[in-house]
Amino acid sequence: MAPVAMSAAAQSIAGAKPLSFWLDDPGRPEALPALTGDEHCDLLVIGAGYSGLWTALLAKEREPERDVVLIEGRETGWAASGRNGGFCAASLTHGLPNGLERWPDEIEKLEELGARNLDAIEEAVARYGIDCEFERTGEIDVATQPHQLEELREWHQELERRGFGGVEFLDGDALRAHVDSPTFLGGLWDRRGVAMLHPAKLAWGLKQACLDLGVRIYEHTRGLELARTGTGMAVRTPGGRVLARHVALGTNIFPSLVKRVRPYTVPVYDYALMTEPLTEDQLAAIGWKNRQGLGDSANQFHYFRLSADNRILWGGYDAIYPYGGRLSAALDQRPETFLKLAGQFFECFPQLAGVRFTHAWGGAIDTCSRFSAFFGTAHRGRVAYAAGYTGLGVGATRFGAEVMLDLLAGDETERTALEMVRGKPMPFPPEPFAWAGIELTKRSLARADDNGGHRNLWLRTMDRLGLGFDS
């Protein structure tokens, strides 16, 4: 970055609040009391992010008389569910290319289930009156380099050949008529497969819906230990215990109470900026007419979208794995990444020179080696878990909640019959091999972006092992 550009980028982030824009909201609900003493229930859900909230809600929808308790270590939606970009995708497989590569024989069913899942989220938002700024505007995958444009064109032809509709190829002029950037060469617009929403408001709305249906929620109540007791399970908390027939774990990136699950995920820290609200002239300068979400097609990619009050969220690019999988609030802030993101923002939108960022934040994504959720049970079917959403959990967690409830009930369903549900990803190796492998992959991906998309020997080997990472 040139010195003048670096100075402008630094000025743009000076004074930005070091917290998620979504969580910095006057409508944020008060925390509920922590658990003290013993509690009894039929189903205990651990974790009040999307995964746990959907599980508790759907459990009550399936069986209104079911006694459900939900515990959360901090406050509802405070982690990934309140820090993400608000892209609610239909895909259950971290995109169709990843799904085709891993589960070609059931991809049509996975796409159908994903579309139905997104429809069900939209219906639930309306039915429960959740004011989460839900907009079914779709998403555009953007090419900013010639090789990316050719890859998108070929992928569009492949989609048409396979009968996957609803995706429109946009050449450079057509794309810039939707959103104007000198860096845009073309794109693919998935018209119905992605919705934009306010992620924290979705979590808070699901919390209220759970309470209205009779779920008992305890916040600032960590699940510390899981053990069998009689015909059920006992979960120890700082202030007491919960005794339950069944337990659903929605803890995702946090260490699983089923210890054998822990090697399957690692935390990868992702970062985002939010601008001040754009003026009418600034909006006109970029011509963002249809409010779609956007993401560029590089390996080290950016995602960006408009908020309800016409701010631009700009995130991605850096993906930081801390040695040993360390989770720390200190990692939520990374000034060097924020400076880099700000500079890249103005390269994309030079028309917005002088715009300032009001918020800068980060958070951990639960990443697994197949980049889409995995599922399972423990303690003879009394405990179910889902994890590994790898950044696409806003929508897919509802599907994961359905799977966990199916597994706990012992039901054979179209979901539990899936190879995706029955199989597991490859676990990550112990340190220092995990860190070395992830760092080598990141550096190789950066070189590929600078070299026309050419994947070196390391990346080709990872591809052959089913560990190829391209987003």
Coordinates of C-alpha atoms in Angstrom, one line a residue:
M1 CA 0.0 0.0 0.0
A2 CA 1.4 3.4 -1.0
P3 CA 2.2 5.8 2.0
V4 CA -0.7 8.2 1.0
A5 CA -3.1 5.3 0.7
M6 CA -1.9 3.9 4.0
S7 CA -2.4 7.2 5.8
A8 CA -5.9 7.5 4.4
A9 CA -6.7 4.0 5.5
A10 CA -5.4 4.7 9.0
Q11 CA -7.5 7.8 9.3
S12 CA -10.6 5.9 8.2
I13 CA -10.3 3.5 11.1
A14 CA -9.2 5.9 13.7
G15 CA -11.7 6.0 16.5
A16 CA -13.6 2.9 15.4
K17 CA -15.3 1.1 18.3
P18 CA -13.5 -2.2 19.1
L19 CA -16.7 -4.3 19.1
S20 CA -19.2 -5.8 16.7
F21 CA -21.6 -3.3 15.2
W22 CA -24.4 -5.8 15.5
L23 CA -24.0 -6.2 19.2
D24 CA -23.6 -2.4 19.8
D25 CA -27.4 -1.9 19.6
P26 CA -29.7 -0.2 22.1
G27 CA -32.2 -3.0 21.6
R28 CA -29.8 -5.6 23.1
P29 CA -31.8 -7.5 25.7
E30 CA -30.8 -7.6 29.3
A31 CA -29.0 -10.8 30.4
L32 CA -31.1 -13.4 32.1
P33 CA -30.0 -14.7 35.6
A34 CA -27.5 -17.5 36.0
L35 CA -28.5 -20.9 37.2
T36 CA -28.2 -21.5 40.9
G37 CA -28.9 -24.9 42.4
D38 CA -30.2 -28.0 40.5
E39 CA -32.5 -28.0 37.5
H40 CA -34.3 -30.9 35.9
C41 CA -35.6 -31.2 32.3
D42 CA -36.1 -33.5 29.4
L43 CA -33.8 -31.7 27.0
L44 CA -30.8 -29.6 27.9
V45 CA -29.3 -27.4 25.2
I46 CA -25.9 -26.0 25.8
G47 CA -25.0 -22.8 23.9
A48 CA -27.3 -19.9 23.0
G49 CA -25.9 -19.1 19.6
Y50 CA -27.9 -20.0 16.5
S51 CA -27.2 -23.7 16.9
G52 CA -28.6 -24.0 20.4
L53 CA -31.4 -21.5 19.9
W54 CA -32.8 -23.3 16.9
T55 CA -32.5 -26.6 18.7
A56 CA -34.5 -25.4 21.7
L57 CA -37.1 -23.7 19.5
L58 CA -37.6 -26.7 17.2
A59 CA -37.8 -29.1 20.1
K60 CA -40.7 -27.1 21.5
E61 CA -42.3 -26.9 18.0
R62 CA -42.1 -30.6 17.6
E63 CA -43.3 -31.4 21.2
P64 CA -44.9 -28.4 22.9
E65 CA -45.0 -30.2 26.2
R66 CA -41.3 -31.1 26.2
D67 CA -39.4 -29.6 29.1
V68 CA -36.4 -27.7 27.6
V69 CA -33.6 -25.8 29.4
L70 CA -31.0 -23.7 27.5
I71 CA -27.8 -22.6 29.2
E72 CA -25.3 -20.1 27.9
G73 CA -21.8 -19.3 29.2
R74 CA -22.0 -15.6 28.4
E75 CA -25.1 -13.9 26.8
T76 CA -27.2 -15.0 23.9
G77 CA -25.6 -14.3 20.5
W78 CA -22.4 -12.8 22.0
A79 CA -20.0 -15.0 20.0
A80 CA -20.1 -15.9 16.3
S81 CA -23.9 -15.4 16.1
G82 CA -23.5 -11.8 16.9
R83 CA -20.3 -11.1 14.9
N84 CA -20.8 -12.6 11.4
G85 CA -21.6 -10.8 8.2
G86 CA -25.3 -11.6 8.2
F87 CA -25.2 -13.8 5.1
C88 CA -27.9 -16.5 5.6
A89 CA -27.2 -19.0 2.8
A90 CA -29.3 -22.0 1.7
S91 CA -26.1 -24.1 1.2
L92 CA -25.5 -26.8 3.7
T93 CA -22.2 -27.7 2.2
H94 CA -20.2 -24.5 2.2
G95 CA -21.2 -23.9 -1.4
L96 CA -22.2 -26.1 -4.2
P97 CA -18.6 -26.8 -5.5
N98 CA -17.6 -28.2 -2.0
G99 CA -20.8 -30.3 -1.9
L100 CA -20.3 -31.7 -5.4
E101 CA -16.8 -32.7 -4.6
R102 CA -17.6 -34.4 -1.3
W103 CA -21.2 -35.8 -1.8
P104 CA -21.9 -36.0 -5.6
D105 CA -24.4 -38.8 -5.2
E106 CA -26.6 -36.8 -2.8
I107 CA -26.0 -33.2 -3.9
E108 CA -29.5 -32.8 -5.3
K109 CA -31.0 -33.8 -2.0
L110 CA -28.6 -31.6 -0.1
E111 CA -29.5 -28.6 -2.3
E112 CA -33.2 -29.3 -1.9
L113 CA -32.9 -29.6 1.9
G114 CA -30.9 -26.4 2.0
A115 CA -33.5 -24.5 0.0
R116 CA -36.3 -25.8 2.3
N117 CA -34.2 -24.8 5.3
L118 CA -33.8 -21.2 4.1
D119 CA -37.5 -21.0 3.4
A120 CA -38.2 -22.3 6.9
I121 CA -36.0 -19.6 8.4
E122 CA -37.8 -16.9 6.4
E123 CA -41.2 -18.3 7.6
A124 CA -40.1 -18.5 11.2
V125 CA -38.8 -14.9 11.1
A126 CA -42.3 -13.8 9.9
R127 CA -44.3 -16.1 12.2
Y128 CA -42.5 -15.1 15.4
G129 CA -42.2 -11.4 14.4
I130 CA -38.4 -11.4 14.6
D131 CA -37.3 -7.9 13.4
C132 CA -33.9 -9.0 12.1
E133 CA -33.9 -6.9 8.8
F134 CA -34.3 -10.1 6.7
E135 CA -33.9 -9.4 3.0
R136 CA -33.9 -12.2 0.4
T137 CA -31.7 -10.3 -2.0
G138 CA -29.3 -13.0 -2.9
E139 CA -25.5 -12.9 -3.3
I140 CA -23.1 -12.1 -6.1
D141 CA -19.8 -13.9 -6.5
V142 CA -17.5 -11.3 -8.0
A143 CA -14.5 -11.8 -10.3
T144 CA -11.7 -9.2 -9.8
Q145 CA -9.1 -11.1 -11.9
P146 CA -9.3 -12.5 -15.4
H147 CA -8.8 -16.1 -14.3
Q148 CA -11.7 -15.7 -11.8
L149 CA -14.0 -14.4 -14.5
E150 CA -13.2 -17.4 -16.7
E151 CA -13.8 -19.8 -13.7
L152 CA -17.1 -18.2 -12.9
R153 CA -18.2 -18.4 -16.6
E154 CA -17.3 -22.1 -16.7
W155 CA -19.0 -22.7 -13.4
H156 CA -22.2 -21.1 -14.7
Q157 CA -22.2 -23.4 -17.7
E158 CA -21.7 -26.4 -15.4
L159 CA -24.7 -25.2 -13.3
E160 CA -26.9 -25.0 -16.3
R161 CA -25.7 -28.4 -17.6
R162 CA -26.6 -29.9 -14.2
G163 CA -30.0 -28.2 -14.0
F164 CA -29.2 -26.0 -11.0
G165 CA -31.1 -22.8 -11.8
G166 CA -31.6 -19.4 -10.2
V167 CA -28.0 -18.2 -10.9
E168 CA -27.4 -15.5 -13.5
F169 CA -24.0 -14.7 -15.1
L170 CA -23.2 -11.0 -15.2
D171 CA -20.5 -9.5 -17.4
G172 CA -18.6 -6.5 -16.2
D173 CA -21.0 -3.9 -17.4
A174 CA -24.0 -5.9 -16.1
L175 CA -22.4 -6.3 -12.7
R176 CA -21.4 -2.7 -12.4
A177 CA -25.0 -1.7 -13.1
H178 CA -25.8 -3.4 -9.8
V179 CA -22.8 -2.3 -7.8
D180 CA -20.1 -0.1 -9.4
S181 CA -16.4 -0.8 -8.7
P182 CA -13.5 -0.4 -11.1
T183 CA -12.2 -3.8 -9.8
F184 CA -15.3 -5.8 -10.9
L185 CA -14.9 -7.9 -14.1
G186 CA -18.1 -9.9 -13.8
G187 CA -20.0 -12.2 -11.4
L188 CA -22.6 -14.8 -10.6
W189 CA -25.8 -13.7 -9.0
D190 CA -27.6 -16.3 -6.9
R191 CA -30.9 -14.6 -6.7
R192 CA -32.7 -16.7 -4.0
G193 CA -30.1 -18.8 -2.3
V194 CA -28.9 -16.1 0.2
A195 CA -30.7 -13.7 2.5
M196 CA -29.2 -10.7 4.3
L197 CA -30.1 -10.1 7.9
H198 CA -29.0 -8.5 11.2
P199 CA -27.3 -11.4 12.9
A200 CA -27.6 -10.3 16.5
K201 CA -31.3 -9.4 16.1
L202 CA -31.9 -12.9 14.7
A203 CA -30.3 -14.4 17.8
W204 CA -32.2 -12.1 20.2
G205 CA -35.5 -12.8 18.4
L206 CA -34.9 -16.6 18.6
K207 CA -34.2 -16.1 22.3
Q208 CA -37.6 -14.4 22.8
A209 CA -39.4 -17.0 20.7
C210 CA -37.9 -19.7 22.9
L211 CA -39.0 -17.9 26.1
D212 CA -42.5 -17.4 24.7
L213 CA -42.7 -21.2 24.1
G214 CA -41.7 -22.0 27.6
V215 CA -37.9 -22.7 27.3
R216 CA -36.1 -21.9 30.5
I217 CA -32.9 -19.9 29.6
Y218 CA -30.0 -19.3 32.0
E219 CA -27.2 -17.0 30.9
H220 CA -23.7 -16.6 32.4
T221 CA -24.0 -20.4 33.0
R222 CA -21.2 -22.4 31.5
G223 CA -21.5 -26.1 31.1
L224 CA -18.4 -27.4 32.8
E225 CA -18.7 -31.2 32.9
L226 CA -20.9 -33.8 31.3
A227 CA -21.5 -37.2 33.0
R228 CA -24.0 -40.0 33.0
T229 CA -26.5 -40.3 35.8
G230 CA -29.1 -43.0 36.0
T231 CA -31.0 -43.0 32.7
G232 CA -29.9 -39.5 31.8
M233 CA -27.1 -37.0 31.9
A234 CA -25.8 -34.5 34.5
V235 CA -24.1 -31.2 33.5
R236 CA -22.2 -29.3 36.1
T237 CA -22.3 -25.5 36.0
P238 CA -20.6 -22.9 38.2
G239 CA -23.7 -22.6 40.3
G240 CA -25.3 -26.0 40.2
R241 CA -26.3 -28.9 37.9
V242 CA -28.8 -29.7 35.2
L243 CA -30.1 -33.2 35.1
A244 CA -31.6 -34.1 31.7
R245 CA -32.7 -37.1 29.7
H246 CA -31.0 -35.7 26.6
V247 CA -28.3 -33.1 25.9
A248 CA -27.8 -31.1 22.6
L249 CA -24.4 -29.4 22.3
G250 CA -24.4 -26.2 20.3
T251 CA -21.0 -25.0 21.6
N252 CA -19.3 -25.1 18.1
I253 CA -15.9 -23.5 18.5
F254 CA -15.7 -23.8 22.2
P255 CA -14.2 -27.0 23.6
S256 CA -16.8 -29.7 23.4
L257 CA -17.9 -31.5 26.5
V258 CA -17.5 -34.6 24.4
K259 CA -13.7 -34.6 24.4
R260 CA -13.3 -36.9 21.4
V261 CA -15.0 -34.3 19.2
R262 CA -12.4 -31.6 20.0
P263 CA -9.7 -32.5 17.3
Y264 CA -12.3 -32.1 14.6
T265 CA -12.4 -28.3 14.8
V266 CA -10.0 -25.4 15.0
P267 CA -10.6 -21.7 15.6
V268 CA -9.9 -19.4 12.7
Y269 CA -10.2 -15.7 13.5
D270 CA -12.0 -13.5 11.0
Y271 CA -12.3 -9.7 11.0
A272 CA -14.7 -7.1 9.8
L273 CA -15.2 -3.3 9.5
M274 CA -18.4 -1.3 9.4
T275 CA -18.6 2.1 7.8
E276 CA -20.7 5.1 8.9
P277 CA -24.1 5.4 7.1
L278 CA -23.6 6.4 3.5
T279 CA -25.2 9.6 2.2
E280 CA -27.5 9.5 -0.8
D281 CA -24.7 10.9 -3.0
Q282 CA -22.3 8.2 -1.8
L283 CA -24.8 5.5 -2.4
A284 CA -25.4 6.9 -5.9
A285 CA -21.7 6.9 -6.6
I286 CA -21.5 3.1 -6.1
G287 CA -25.0 2.4 -7.5
W288 CA -25.7 -0.5 -5.1
K289 CA -29.4 -0.7 -6.1
N290 CA -30.6 -4.2 -5.2
R291 CA -28.8 -4.7 -1.8
Q292 CA -27.3 -8.1 -2.6
G293 CA -24.5 -9.5 -0.6
L294 CA -21.2 -9.7 -2.4
G295 CA -18.1 -11.8 -2.1
D296 CA -15.0 -11.8 -4.3
S297 CA -13.7 -15.0 -5.8
A298 CA -10.1 -15.0 -4.5
N299 CA -8.9 -17.6 -2.1
Q300 CA -8.3 -14.8 0.4
F301 CA -11.7 -13.3 -0.2
H302 CA -13.7 -10.3 1.0
Y303 CA -17.4 -10.4 1.9
F304 CA -19.4 -7.2 1.9
R305 CA -23.0 -6.0 2.2
L306 CA -25.3 -3.1 3.1
S307 CA -26.9 -2.8 6.5
A308 CA -30.5 -1.5 7.0
D309 CA -29.2 2.0 7.5
N310 CA -26.9 1.9 4.5
R311 CA -23.5 1.2 6.1
I312 CA -21.2 -1.2 4.3
L313 CA -19.8 -4.2 6.2
W314 CA -16.5 -5.1 4.8
G315 CA -14.8 -8.3 6.1
G316 CA -12.7 -11.3 5.4
Y317 CA -9.3 -11.7 3.7
D318 CA -7.1 -12.5 6.7
A319 CA -7.9 -15.8 8.4
I320 CA -5.8 -16.2 11.5
Y321 CA -5.2 -19.5 13.3
P322 CA -3.7 -19.0 16.8
Y323 CA -1.1 -21.6 17.7
G324 CA -2.6 -24.3 19.8
G325 CA -6.2 -23.3 18.9
R326 CA -6.1 -20.6 21.6
L327 CA -9.3 -18.7 22.2
S328 CA -8.9 -15.2 23.7
A329 CA -10.8 -12.0 23.7
A330 CA -7.5 -10.3 22.9
L331 CA -7.6 -11.9 19.4
D332 CA -10.9 -10.1 18.6
Q333 CA -8.8 -7.1 17.8
R334 CA -6.0 -7.1 15.2
P335 CA -5.0 -3.5 14.1
E336 CA -2.8 -4.7 11.2
T337 CA -5.7 -6.6 9.7
F338 CA -8.1 -3.6 10.1
L339 CA -5.6 -1.4 8.4
K340 CA -5.2 -3.9 5.5
L341 CA -9.0 -4.2 5.2
A342 CA -9.5 -0.5 5.1
G343 CA -6.9 -0.1 2.3
Q344 CA -8.6 -2.8 0.3
F345 CA -12.0 -1.3 0.8
F346 CA -10.9 2.0 -0.9
E347 CA -9.2 0.1 -3.7
C348 CA -12.6 -1.5 -4.3
F349 CA -14.6 1.7 -3.9
P350 CA -12.4 4.7 -4.6
Q351 CA -15.6 6.7 -5.0
L352 CA -16.0 6.5 -1.2
A353 CA -12.7 8.2 -0.3
G354 CA -13.2 9.9 3.0
V355 CA -15.7 7.5 4.5
R356 CA -14.9 6.5 8.0
F357 CA -15.4 3.2 9.8
T358 CA -17.3 3.2 13.1
H359 CA -16.7 -0.4 14.2
A360 CA -13.9 -2.9 13.9
W361 CA -14.1 -6.4 15.3
G362 CA -13.2 -10.0 15.0
G363 CA -14.2 -13.4 16.2
A364 CA -13.5 -17.2 15.9
I365 CA -15.0 -19.4 13.3
D366 CA -15.4 -23.1 14.0
T367 CA -13.5 -24.6 11.1
C368 CA -13.4 -28.3 10.2
S369 CA -11.4 -30.0 7.4
R370 CA -14.4 -30.5 5.2
F371 CA -15.7 -26.9 5.7
S372 CA -19.3 -27.9 6.5
A373 CA -21.0 -29.2 9.6
F374 CA -20.5 -32.7 11.0
F375 CA -22.8 -34.5 13.5
G376 CA -22.8 -37.3 16.0
T377 CA -24.0 -38.7 19.3
A378 CA -22.3 -39.8 22.5
H379 CA -23.2 -41.5 25.8
R380 CA -25.4 -44.1 24.0
G381 CA -27.4 -41.6 22.1
R382 CA -28.2 -39.4 25.1
V383 CA -26.0 -36.6 23.8
A384 CA -26.0 -35.1 20.3
Y385 CA -23.7 -32.5 18.7
A386 CA -23.2 -30.5 15.6
A387 CA -20.1 -28.3 14.8
G388 CA -17.7 -27.3 12.1
Y389 CA -20.0 -24.8 10.1
T390 CA -16.9 -22.9 8.9
G391 CA -18.5 -19.5 8.5
L392 CA -21.8 -20.6 6.9
G393 CA -23.7 -21.3 10.1
V394 CA -26.2 -18.5 9.9
G395 CA -28.5 -20.7 7.9
A396 CA -27.1 -24.2 8.2
T397 CA -27.4 -24.2 12.0
R398 CA -31.1 -24.6 11.8
F399 CA -30.6 -27.8 9.7
G400 CA -28.0 -28.9 12.2
A401 CA -30.6 -28.4 15.0
E402 CA -33.0 -30.7 13.1
V403 CA -30.3 -33.3 12.8
M404 CA -29.5 -33.2 16.5
L405 CA -33.1 -33.6 17.4
D406 CA -33.5 -36.5 14.9
L407 CA -30.5 -38.2 16.4
L408 CA -31.7 -37.8 20.0
A409 CA -35.1 -39.2 19.1
G410 CA -33.5 -42.2 17.3
D411 CA -35.5 -41.3 14.2
E412 CA -34.5 -42.4 10.7
T413 CA -35.2 -39.4 8.5
E414 CA -34.1 -38.0 5.2
R415 CA -31.6 -36.0 7.1
T416 CA -30.0 -38.8 9.2
A417 CA -29.8 -41.0 6.0
L418 CA -27.4 -38.5 4.4
E419 CA -23.8 -39.6 3.9
M420 CA -22.9 -36.0 5.0
V421 CA -24.6 -36.7 8.4
R422 CA -23.3 -40.2 8.8
G423 CA -19.7 -39.4 8.0
K424 CA -17.0 -37.3 9.8
P425 CA -14.3 -35.0 8.5
M426 CA -10.6 -35.8 9.0
P427 CA -9.5 -34.5 12.5
F428 CA -6.7 -32.0 12.7
P429 CA -3.3 -33.2 13.8
P430 CA -1.7 -32.2 17.1
E431 CA 0.6 -29.2 17.4
P432 CA 2.9 -28.2 15.9
F433 CA 1.7 -30.0 12.8
A434 CA -1.7 -28.3 12.8
W435 CA -0.2 -24.8 12.9
A436 CA 2.4 -25.7 10.3
G437 CA -0.1 -27.2 7.9
I438 CA -2.6 -24.3 8.2
E439 CA 0.1 -21.7 7.8
L440 CA 1.5 -23.5 4.7
T441 CA -2.0 -23.7 3.2
K442 CA -2.6 -20.0 3.9
R443 CA 0.7 -18.9 2.2
S444 CA 0.0 -21.2 -0.7
L445 CA -3.4 -19.8 -1.2
A446 CA -2.0 -16.2 -1.2
R447 CA 0.5 -17.2 -3.8
A448 CA -2.3 -18.8 -5.9
D449 CA -4.2 -15.5 -5.8
D450 CA -1.1 -13.7 -7.1
N451 CA -0.4 -16.3 -9.7
G452 CA -3.5 -16.6 -11.8
G453 CA -5.1 -19.1 -9.5
H454 CA -2.4 -21.7 -10.0
R455 CA -2.4 -24.2 -7.1
N456 CA 1.0 -25.4 -6.0
L457 CA 2.0 -29.0 -5.1
W458 CA 0.9 -28.5 -1.5
L459 CA -2.6 -27.3 -2.4
R460 CA -3.0 -30.1 -5.1
T461 CA -2.0 -32.7 -2.5
M462 CA -4.6 -31.2 -0.1
D463 CA -7.2 -31.4 -2.9
R464 CA -6.4 -35.1 -3.5
L465 CA -6.8 -35.8 0.2
G466 CA -10.2 -34.0 0.3
L467 CA -8.7 -31.1 2.3
G468 CA -8.5 -28.5 -0.5
F469 CA -9.3 -25.1 0.9
D470 CA -10.4 -22.4 -1.6
S471 CA -12.3 -19.9 0.4

